[in-house]
CSV table of C-alpha atoms in Angstrom, one decimal:
chain,number,residue,atom,x,y,z
J,260,MET,CA,58.6,-44.6,-49.5
J,261,ARG,CA,59.2,-45.1,-45.8
J,262,SER,CA,63.0,-45.7,-45.0
J,263,GLU,CA,63.8,-48.8,-43.2
J,264,PRO,CA,65.6,-48.6,-39.9
J,265,ALA,CA,68.7,-50.5,-39.2
J,266,VAL,CA,68.2,-53.7,-37.4
J,267,THR,CA,70.6,-52.7,-34.5
J,268,THR,CA,68.0,-50.1,-33.5
J,269,LEU,CA,66.3,-52.9,-31.7
J,270,VAL,CA,69.2,-53.6,-29.4
J,271,PRO,CA,69.9,-51.0,-26.8
J,272,THR,CA,73.2,-49.3,-26.4
J,273,MET,CA,74.2,-49.0,-22.8
J,274,ALA,CA,74.7,-45.5,-21.5
J,275,THR,CA,76.2,-44.1,-18.3
J,276,VAL,CA,74.4,-41.2,-16.5
J,277,GLU,CA,77.1,-38.5,-16.3
J,278,ALA,CA,74.9,-35.8,-14.7
J,279,VAL,CA,71.5,-35.3,-13.4
J,280,ARG,CA,70.0,-31.7,-13.2
J,281,ARG,CA,66.7,-31.2,-11.4
J,282,GLU,CA,64.5,-28.9,-13.5
J,283,LEU,CA,61.2,-29.1,-11.7
J,284,ASP,CA,59.9,-31.1,-8.7
J,285,ASP,CA,59.0,-34.0,-10.9
J,286,THR,CA,61.3,-33.5,-13.9
J,287,VAL,CA,65.2,-33.9,-14.5
J,288,THR,CA,67.6,-33.8,-17.2
J,289,LEU,CA,69.9,-36.7,-17.6
J,290,SER,CA,73.2,-36.2,-19.5
J,291,LEU,CA,74.1,-39.7,-20.9
J,292,ALA,CA,77.5,-41.0,-22.3
J,293,LEU,CA,76.6,-43.8,-24.8
J,294,SER,CA,79.0,-46.7,-24.8
J,295,GLU,CA,78.8,-46.8,-28.5
J,296,PRO,CA,78.2,-43.7,-30.6
J,297,SER,CA,74.9,-43.6,-32.4
J,298,LEU,CA,73.9,-41.4,-35.4
J,299,THR,CA,73.9,-37.8,-34.2
J,300,PRO,CA,70.2,-37.2,-33.5
J,301,THR,CA,68.2,-34.4,-35.3
J,302,PRO,CA,66.4,-32.1,-33.0
J,303,GLY,CA,63.0,-33.4,-32.4
J,304,GLN,CA,63.9,-37.0,-32.6
J,305,PHE,CA,63.6,-39.5,-29.8
J,306,ALA,CA,65.1,-42.4,-28.1
J,307,MET,CA,63.8,-45.4,-26.4
J,308,LEU,CA,65.3,-45.3,-22.9
J,309,TRP,CA,65.4,-48.5,-20.9
J,310,ALA,CA,65.6,-48.6,-17.1
J,311,PRO,CA,66.8,-52.1,-16.6
J,312,GLY,CA,64.3,-54.4,-14.8
J,313,VAL,CA,61.6,-51.8,-15.1
J,314,GLY,CA,60.7,-50.9,-18.7
J,315,GLU,CA,61.4,-48.8,-21.8
J,316,VAL,CA,59.9,-45.4,-22.7
J,317,ALA,CA,60.1,-43.0,-25.5
J,318,ILE,CA,61.9,-39.7,-24.6
J,319,SER,CA,62.9,-36.8,-26.9
J,320,TYR,CA,66.4,-35.5,-26.9
J,321,SER,CA,66.8,-32.2,-25.1
J,322,GLY,CA,70.4,-32.0,-26.1
J,323,VAL,CA,71.7,-33.7,-29.2
J,324,GLY,CA,75.4,-33.5,-28.6
J,325,ASP,CA,77.5,-35.5,-31.1
J,326,GLY,CA,76.0,-38.9,-30.9
J,327,SER,CA,77.9,-40.2,-27.9
J,328,ARG,CA,76.7,-37.6,-25.5
J,329,VAL,CA,73.0,-36.7,-25.3
J,330,ASP,CA,70.5,-35.2,-22.8
J,331,HIS,CA,67.0,-36.1,-22.0
J,332,THR,CA,64.5,-34.1,-20.0
J,333,ILE,CA,62.1,-36.5,-18.4
J,334,ARG,CA,59.0,-36.1,-16.3
J,335,ASP,CA,58.0,-38.7,-13.6
J,336,VAL,CA,54.7,-39.9,-14.8
J,337,GLY,CA,54.9,-43.7,-14.2
J,338,ALA,CA,57.1,-46.6,-13.1
J,339,THR,CA,59.6,-46.3,-15.9
J,340,THR,CA,60.1,-42.6,-15.8
J,341,ARG,CA,60.2,-42.7,-12.1
J,342,ALA,CA,63.1,-45.1,-12.3
J,343,LEU,CA,64.7,-42.8,-14.9
J,344,THR,CA,64.2,-39.5,-12.9
J,345,THR,CA,65.6,-41.1,-9.8
J,346,CYS,CA,68.9,-42.3,-11.4
J,347,GLU,CA,72.1,-41.1,-9.8
J,348,PRO,CA,75.3,-40.2,-11.7
J,349,GLY,CA,77.0,-43.4,-12.6
J,350,ALA,CA,73.8,-45.3,-13.2
J,351,GLU,CA,73.6,-47.5,-16.3
J,352,LEU,CA,70.7,-47.3,-18.7
J,353,GLY,CA,69.8,-48.6,-22.1
J,354,SER,CA,69.2,-46.3,-25.1
J,355,ARG,CA,67.8,-47.2,-28.7
J,356,GLY,CA,67.7,-44.6,-31.2
J,357,PRO,CA,67.6,-41.9,-32.6
J,358,PHE,CA,64.2,-42.5,-34.0
J,359,GLY,CA,61.7,-40.7,-36.1
J,360,ARG,CA,61.4,-37.5,-38.0
J,361,GLY,CA,62.7,-34.4,-36.3
J,362,TRP,CA,62.0,-30.7,-37.0
J,363,ASP,CA,62.6,-29.8,-40.6
J,364,LEU,CA,65.4,-27.1,-40.1
J,365,SER,CA,65.9,-27.0,-43.9
J,366,ARG,CA,62.8,-24.7,-44.0
J,367,LEU,CA,64.3,-22.1,-41.7
J,368,PRO,CA,66.8,-20.1,-43.6
J,369,GLY,CA,65.7,-16.5,-44.3
J,370,ARG,CA,62.4,-17.0,-42.3
J,371,ARG,CA,61.2,-15.6,-39.0
J,372,LEU,CA,61.3,-18.5,-36.6
J,373,LEU,CA,58.7,-18.8,-33.9
J,374,ILE,CA,59.5,-21.5,-31.4
J,375,ILE,CA,56.3,-22.1,-29.3
J,376,ALA,CA,56.3,-24.5,-26.4
J,377,GLY,CA,53.8,-25.5,-23.7
J,378,GLY,CA,54.9,-27.1,-20.6
J,379,LEU,CA,57.4,-29.9,-21.0
J,380,GLY,CA,57.1,-29.4,-24.8
J,381,LEU,CA,60.1,-27.1,-24.4
J,382,ALA,CA,62.4,-30.1,-24.0
J,383,PRO,CA,62.3,-31.3,-27.6
J,384,LEU,CA,62.7,-27.7,-28.7
J,385,ARG,CA,65.8,-27.0,-26.6
J,386,PRO,CA,68.3,-28.1,-29.3
J,387,VAL,CA,66.6,-25.8,-31.8
J,388,VAL,CA,66.5,-22.9,-29.2
J,389,GLU,CA,70.2,-23.3,-28.7
J,390,ALA,CA,70.8,-23.5,-32.4
J,391,ALA,CA,68.8,-20.3,-32.9
J,392,THR,CA,70.7,-18.6,-30.1
J,393,ALA,CA,74.0,-19.5,-31.7
J,394,GLY,CA,72.7,-18.2,-34.9
J,395,THR,CA,73.4,-21.3,-36.9
J,396,LEU,CA,69.8,-21.8,-38.3
J,397,GLY,CA,70.1,-19.0,-41.0
J,398,THR,CA,66.9,-17.4,-39.8
J,399,SER,CA,66.1,-13.8,-40.5
J,400,SER,CA,65.0,-13.6,-36.9
J,401,ALA,CA,63.7,-15.9,-34.1
J,402,GLN,CA,61.6,-15.6,-31.0
J,403,LEU,CA,60.7,-18.0,-28.2
J,404,LEU,CA,57.3,-18.1,-26.6
J,405,VAL,CA,56.7,-20.4,-23.7
J,406,GLY,CA,53.5,-21.3,-21.7
J,407,ALA,CA,53.4,-23.1,-18.4
J,408,ARG,CA,51.0,-23.7,-15.6
J,409,SER,CA,52.7,-21.4,-13.1
J,410,PRO,CA,56.2,-19.8,-12.8
J,411,ASP,CA,57.5,-22.8,-10.8
J,412,ALA,CA,56.4,-25.2,-13.6
J,413,MET,CA,58.4,-23.2,-16.2
J,414,LEU,CA,61.1,-25.5,-17.7
J,415,TYR,CA,64.7,-24.2,-18.1
J,416,ARG,CA,64.0,-20.8,-16.4
J,417,ASP,CA,67.6,-20.1,-15.8
J,418,GLU,CA,68.6,-20.7,-19.5
J,419,ILE,CA,65.6,-18.7,-20.7
J,420,SER,CA,66.6,-15.6,-18.8
J,421,THR,CA,70.3,-15.9,-19.5
J,422,HIS,CA,71.6,-17.8,-22.6
J,423,TRP,CA,68.3,-17.6,-24.5
J,424,ALA,CA,67.7,-13.9,-23.8
J,425,SER,CA,68.5,-12.9,-27.3
J,426,LEU,CA,65.4,-14.7,-28.5
J,427,GLU,CA,63.3,-12.1,-26.7
J,428,PRO,CA,61.3,-14.9,-24.8
J,429,GLN,CA,57.6,-14.2,-24.2
J,430,LEU,CA,56.6,-16.2,-21.1
J,431,THR,CA,53.0,-16.8,-20.0
J,432,VAL,CA,51.6,-18.8,-17.2
J,433,ASP,CA,48.1,-19.8,-16.3
J,434,HIS,CA,48.4,-19.0,-12.5
J,435,ALA,CA,50.7,-16.1,-11.8
J,436,THR,CA,52.2,-14.9,-8.5
J,437,ASP,CA,52.6,-11.2,-7.8
J,438,THR,CA,56.3,-11.2,-8.5
J,439,TRP,CA,55.8,-12.8,-11.9
J,440,LYS,CA,56.8,-10.3,-14.8
J,441,GLY,CA,55.6,-12.2,-17.8
J,442,GLY,CA,52.2,-12.7,-19.3
J,443,VAL,CA,49.1,-14.4,-17.7
J,444,GLY,CA,46.9,-16.6,-19.8
J,445,PRO,CA,47.4,-19.1,-22.6
J,446,VAL,CA,50.5,-18.9,-24.7
J,447,THR,CA,48.4,-17.7,-27.7
J,448,ILE,CA,48.2,-14.2,-26.1
J,449,ALA,CA,51.8,-13.6,-27.0
J,450,LEU,CA,51.3,-14.5,-30.7
J,451,GLY,CA,49.8,-11.3,-31.8
J,452,SER,CA,53.0,-9.3,-31.2
J,453,ALA,CA,55.4,-12.0,-32.2
J,454,ILE,CA,54.1,-12.9,-35.8
J,455,GLY,CA,55.1,-9.8,-37.9
J,456,ASP,CA,54.8,-10.6,-41.6
J,457,PRO,CA,52.9,-14.0,-41.6
J,458,ALA,CA,54.3,-14.9,-44.9
J,459,THR,CA,57.8,-15.1,-43.5
J,460,VAL,CA,56.9,-17.1,-40.6
J,461,GLU,CA,57.8,-20.7,-39.8
J,462,ALA,CA,56.5,-21.9,-36.5
J,463,ILE,CA,57.6,-25.0,-34.5
J,464,VAL,CA,55.3,-25.9,-31.8
J,465,CYS,CA,55.4,-28.5,-29.1
J,466,GLY,CA,53.3,-29.2,-26.1
J,467,PRO,CA,50.1,-30.9,-25.1
J,468,GLU,CA,47.9,-31.7,-28.1
J,469,ILE,CA,45.2,-29.3,-27.3
J,470,MET,CA,47.7,-26.5,-26.9
J,471,MET,CA,49.3,-27.3,-30.3
J,472,ARG,CA,45.9,-27.3,-31.9
J,473,VAL,CA,44.9,-23.9,-30.4
J,474,VAL,CA,48.2,-22.4,-31.3
J,475,ALA,CA,48.1,-23.8,-34.9
J,476,ARG,CA,44.5,-22.3,-35.4
J,477,GLU,CA,45.5,-18.9,-33.9
J,478,LEU,CA,48.6,-18.7,-36.3
J,479,MET,CA,46.3,-19.7,-39.3
J,480,ASP,CA,43.8,-17.0,-38.3
J,481,ARG,CA,46.7,-14.7,-38.5
J,482,ASP,CA,47.5,-15.8,-42.0
J,483,VAL,CA,50.5,-18.2,-41.3
J,484,ALA,CA,50.4,-21.0,-43.8
J,485,PRO,CA,49.5,-24.5,-42.4
J,486,ASP,CA,52.4,-26.1,-44.0
J,487,ALA,CA,54.7,-23.6,-42.2
J,488,ILE,CA,53.7,-24.8,-38.8
J,489,GLN,CA,55.4,-28.0,-37.5
J,490,VAL,CA,54.1,-29.9,-34.4
J,491,SER,CA,55.5,-32.8,-32.5
J,492,LEU,CA,52.9,-35.4,-31.7
J,493,GLU,CA,53.1,-37.8,-28.8
J,494,ARG,CA,51.8,-41.3,-29.2
J,495,ASN,CA,52.5,-44.7,-27.5
J,496,MET,CA,55.9,-45.4,-29.2
J,497,GLN,CA,57.2,-48.8,-28.2
J,498,CYS,CA,59.2,-50.5,-30.9
J,499,GLY,CA,60.4,-47.2,-32.6
J,500,VAL,CA,60.7,-49.0,-36.0
J,501,ALA,CA,57.1,-49.1,-37.2
J,502,ARG,CA,56.6,-52.7,-36.5
J,503,CYS,CA,54.4,-52.9,-33.5
J,504,GLY,CA,51.6,-50.5,-34.5
J,505,HIS,CA,51.0,-49.0,-31.0
J,506,CYS,CA,51.8,-45.5,-32.3
J,507,GLN,CA,49.8,-45.7,-35.5
J,508,LEU,CA,47.8,-42.6,-36.3
J,509,GLY,CA,45.7,-43.1,-39.3
J,510,PRO,CA,48.0,-44.1,-42.2
J,511,LEU,CA,51.1,-43.1,-40.2
J,512,PHE,CA,53.4,-44.7,-37.8
J,513,THR,CA,54.3,-41.8,-35.4
J,514,CYS,CA,57.6,-43.4,-34.5
J,515,VAL,CA,58.9,-43.3,-38.1
J,516,ASP,CA,56.6,-40.8,-40.0
J,517,GLY,CA,56.6,-38.5,-36.9
J,518,PRO,CA,56.8,-37.4,-34.3
J,519,VAL,CA,57.2,-34.0,-36.1
J,520,LEU,CA,54.6,-33.3,-38.8
J,521,ARG,CA,53.6,-30.2,-40.6
J,522,TRP,CA,50.2,-28.9,-39.4
J,523,ASP,CA,48.6,-29.8,-42.9
J,524,GLU,CA,49.6,-33.4,-42.4
J,525,ALA,CA,48.6,-33.6,-38.8
J,526,GLU,CA,45.4,-31.6,-38.6
J,527,PRO,CA,43.1,-34.1,-40.5
J,528,LEU,CA,44.4,-37.1,-38.3
J,529,LEU,CA,44.0,-35.2,-35.2
J,530,ALA,CA,40.3,-34.2,-36.1
J,531,VAL,CA,39.4,-37.8,-35.7
J,532,ARG,CA,37.7,-38.5,-32.4
J,533,GLU,CA,39.1,-41.2,-30.2
J,534,ARG,CA,36.6,-43.9,-29.2
X,713,MET,CA,50.4,18.2,-18.9
X,714,THR,CA,46.9,17.5,-20.1
X,715,PRO,CA,46.7,16.4,-23.6
X,716,SER,CA,44.7,18.4,-26.2
X,717,PRO,CA,41.6,16.7,-27.6
X,718,THR,CA,43.6,16.4,-30.9
X,719,ASP,CA,46.4,14.5,-29.0
X,720,LEU,CA,43.8,12.2,-27.5
X,721,ILE,CA,42.2,11.4,-30.9
X,722,ALA,CA,45.6,10.8,-32.4
X,723,GLU,CA,46.4,8.4,-29.4
X,724,LEU,CA,43.1,6.5,-30.0
X,725,LYS,CA,43.6,6.3,-33.6
X,726,SER,CA,46.8,4.1,-33.0
X,727,GLN,CA,44.7,1.8,-30.7
X,728,PRO,CA,43.4,-1.5,-32.0
X,729,PHE,CA,40.1,-0.9,-30.1
X,730,CYS,CA,39.5,2.1,-32.3
X,731,ARG,CA,40.6,0.7,-35.5
X,732,ASP,CA,38.4,1.8,-38.5
X,733,LEU,CA,36.4,4.3,-36.4
X,734,SER,CA,35.6,7.5,-38.4
X,735,ASP,CA,37.1,10.8,-37.4
X,736,THR,CA,33.6,11.8,-36.1
X,737,GLU,CA,33.3,8.6,-34.1
X,738,LEU,CA,36.9,9.1,-32.7
X,739,ALA,CA,35.9,12.5,-31.7
X,740,GLU,CA,32.7,11.3,-30.0
X,741,LEU,CA,34.7,8.6,-28.1
X,742,ALA,CA,37.5,11.0,-27.2
X,743,ALA,CA,35.0,13.2,-25.6
X,744,CYS,CA,34.4,10.5,-23.0
X,745,GLY,CA,38.1,9.9,-22.3
X,746,THR,CA,41.1,11.2,-20.5
X,747,LEU,CA,44.8,10.3,-20.9
X,748,VAL,CA,45.9,9.3,-17.4
X,749,GLU,CA,49.1,8.1,-15.8
X,750,VAL,CA,49.2,5.1,-13.4
X,751,ALA,CA,51.8,4.0,-10.8
X,752,GLY,CA,52.6,0.6,-9.8
X,753,GLY,CA,50.0,-0.8,-7.3
X,754,ASP,CA,47.3,1.7,-8.3
X,755,GLN,CA,44.0,-0.1,-7.8
X,756,LEU,CA,41.6,1.0,-10.9
X,757,LEU,CA,38.8,-1.3,-10.1
X,758,THR,CA,37.8,-3.2,-7.0
X,759,LEU,CA,36.1,-6.7,-6.8
X,760,GLY,CA,32.4,-5.9,-6.0
X,761,GLY,CA,32.7,-2.3,-6.7
X,762,PRO,CA,31.1,-0.1,-9.4
X,763,CYS,CA,32.6,-0.5,-12.9
X,764,ASP,CA,32.1,3.2,-14.0
X,765,TRP,CA,35.4,3.4,-16.0
X,766,PHE,CA,37.3,1.3,-18.6
X,767,TRP,CA,40.7,1.8,-19.9
X,768,VAL,CA,42.7,1.4,-23.2
X,769,ILE,CA,46.3,0.8,-22.1
X,770,VAL,CA,48.8,3.0,-23.9
X,771,ASP,CA,51.8,1.6,-22.2
X,772,GLY,CA,52.4,-0.5,-19.1
X,773,ALA,CA,50.4,-3.5,-17.8
X,774,LEU,CA,47.3,-4.0,-15.6
X,775,ASP,CA,46.6,-7.3,-13.6
X,776,VAL,CA,43.0,-8.7,-13.4
X,777,SER,CA,42.9,-10.5,-10.1
X,778,MET,CA,40.5,-12.0,-7.5
X,779,HIS,CA,41.2,-12.7,-3.9
X,780,GLY,CA,39.7,-14.9,-1.2
X,781,PRO,CA,40.1,-18.1,0.5
X,782,PRO,CA,41.6,-20.6,0.1
X,783,VAL,CA,43.8,-19.3,-2.8
X,784,GLY,CA,44.3,-15.9,-1.6
X,785,MET,CA,45.1,-13.3,-4.3
X,786,THR,CA,45.1,-15.0,-7.9
X,787,ILE,CA,46.1,-13.1,-11.0
X,788,ILE,CA,43.8,-14.3,-13.6
X,789,GLY,CA,45.0,-12.2,-16.5
X,790,ARG,CA,47.6,-9.4,-17.4
X,791,LEU,CA,46.7,-6.8,-19.9
X,792,HIS,CA,49.2,-5.0,-21.9
X,793,THR,CA,49.5,-2.1,-24.4
X,794,GLY,CA,46.5,-2.0,-26.6
X,795,ASP,CA,44.4,-4.0,-24.4
X,796,VAL,CA,41.0,-2.9,-23.0
X,797,ALA,CA,40.8,-3.1,-19.2
X,798,GLY,CA,37.4,-3.2,-17.5
X,799,VAL,CA,34.4,-5.0,-19.3
X,800,SER,CA,31.6,-5.0,-16.7
X,801,TRP,CA,30.5,-1.5,-17.9
X,802,VAL,CA,28.8,-3.1,-20.9
X,803,ALA,CA,25.9,-4.7,-19.0
X,804,GLU,CA,24.0,-4.1,-15.8
X,805,PRO,CA,24.7,-4.3,-12.8
X,806,PHE,CA,28.0,-2.4,-14.0
X,807,ARG,CA,29.7,-4.0,-11.1
X,808,SER,CA,33.3,-5.3,-11.2
X,809,GLU,CA,33.8,-8.9,-10.5
X,810,PHE,CA,37.8,-8.4,-10.3
X,811,ASP,CA,40.4,-6.2,-9.0
X,812,LEU,CA,42.3,-4.2,-11.6
X,813,THR,CA,45.7,-3.1,-10.5
X,814,ALA,CA,48.7,-1.5,-12.3
X,815,VAL,CA,51.7,-3.6,-12.4
X,816,GLY,CA,54.0,-0.7,-12.8
X,817,PRO,CA,54.0,2.9,-14.2
X,818,GLY,CA,52.2,3.4,-17.3
X,819,HIS,CA,49.6,5.4,-19.3
X,820,ALA,CA,46.1,4.7,-20.4
X,821,VAL,CA,43.0,6.4,-21.9
X,822,ARG,CA,40.4,6.3,-19.2
X,823,PHE,CA,36.8,6.2,-20.4
X,824,ASP,CA,33.8,7.4,-18.4
X,825,ALA,CA,31.6,4.3,-19.0
X,826,ARG,CA,28.4,6.2,-18.5
X,827,GLU,CA,29.4,8.9,-21.1
X,828,VAL,CA,30.3,6.1,-23.5
X,829,ARG,CA,27.1,4.3,-23.1
X,830,ARG,CA,25.3,7.6,-23.6
X,831,ALA,CA,27.3,8.3,-26.8
X,832,CYS,CA,26.6,4.8,-28.2
X,833,ALA,CA,23.0,5.3,-27.6
X,834,ALA,CA,23.0,8.8,-29.3
X,835,ASP,CA,24.9,7.4,-32.3
X,836,PRO,CA,23.7,3.8,-33.0
X,837,ALA,CA,26.4,3.3,-35.6
X,838,LEU,CA,29.2,4.1,-33.1
X,839,GLY,CA,27.2,2.0,-30.6
X,840,ASN,CA,27.2,-1.1,-32.9
X,841,LYS,CA,30.9,-0.8,-33.4
X,842,ILE,CA,31.8,-0.3,-29.9
X,843,TYR,CA,29.5,-3.1,-28.6
X,844,GLN,CA,30.8,-5.4,-31.4
X,845,ARG,CA,34.4,-4.7,-30.3
X,846,MET,CA,33.5,-5.5,-26.7
X,847,ALA,CA,31.7,-8.8,-27.8
X,848,THR,CA,34.9,-9.8,-29.7
X,849,LEU,CA,37.0,-9.0,-26.7
X,850,LEU,CA,34.6,-10.9,-24.4
X,851,ARG,CA,34.7,-14.0,-26.6
X,852,ASP,CA,38.6,-13.9,-26.8
X,853,ARG,CA,38.8,-13.6,-22.9
X,854,LEU,CA,36.3,-16.4,-22.5
X,855,HIS,CA,38.2,-18.7,-24.8
X,856,ALA,CA,41.5,-17.8,-23.0
X,857,THR,CA,39.9,-18.5,-19.6
X,858,ARG,CA,38.5,-21.9,-20.9
X,859,LEU,CA,41.9,-22.8,-22.1
X,860,GLN,CA,43.3,-21.9,-18.6
X,861,LEU,CA,40.6,-24.1,-17.0
X,862,LEU,CA,41.7,-27.0,-19.2
X,863,ASP,CA,45.1,-27.0,-17.4
X,864,LEU,CA,46.9,-27.5,-20.7
X,865,TYR,CA,50.3,-28.0,-19.5
X,866,GLY,CA,49.7,-30.4,-16.7
X,867,GLY,CA,49.3,-33.5,-19.0
X,868,SER,CA,51.0,-36.8,-18.8
X,869,ARG,CA,53.6,-36.1,-21.3
X,870,ALA,CA,56.9,-37.5,-20.1
X,871,LEU,CA,59.1,-36.4,-23.2
């Protein structure tokens, strides 16, 4: 049965922008201090961020903090995200959340974790990557695979090469420069050497939908079970509490039943062609 | 030091491209190959030039690239240990459509493509296996290239 969200999730908590870190030309990470502590988000959950006078948009947590301090990595793709990505430290925003079902970390102990990201899909995975680096997930091993359009479009490159180096990151880009040291091609080219024993693999995948589909199929071709693959779906989240129906995907409301789904749940829904 | 034919067969046995070949077939293939060392920057194939060779990478990496205006030099793919480099040898006009350049020092088994085609014609069972492997490899590279064309990561996801 679907759990009912608290009514207070409809009222934004005000938040102060404590820091702004530019990640890419069109992407920043905002560190927010919430005026009232929320529930500590689970990695993979999202908040509805409100730019006063402009609008509200669903943004995943890229740092889960303790419920009073959180990070969001945001790309400028429209009016609301432009208002958010041009915030200065000290600016006031609204935040509702945390919403949705995050990554199922209870499946990870004793397993080989593959964290597979495409483009900005690395943002919702960042808390998992940090936990894996800290060794708090109980996995037998973990590896990070990241695909991006080009080296300049690779999110968190400094962290990947320093703090996350223990995850033996495999980086691929579609368009390389001659100074690029990683792979060239889709992120799937790195899977072959990463899987090891497929029976032990738990893969968490986030990126554009086509990328997740291709990765999931490649994993299954290599004998990883569909229920050992978790993906994060992006839909038009608006209310965050399964009332407005904008994010409905078949029988599911992505804002409450997702955004994270197992591949055996997601695949039949994604196979339905949009009209 | 030049490796003995036995060393070369042992090396080929460990390569995915040669998986499940019989000892006889491995020996036939090894007779067309040589273990070579490459240095960073070595150009193995040239855009528009003949594709008389192909390589199975033992260690190191090779870039498949193209150059020309307006983009200049573009790296299209990077091949690593176990990959086959050079595919234009399978069909006429046996002309390379890309540059193939060593990223750094490494080793590869270099095959004389004409000799391999001759061996495949003389032993149809070997030929069937080799051309099937090349077809699989070409399919996989076509899929990868199509994914690159989709510009997967440039979507509207704001997160």
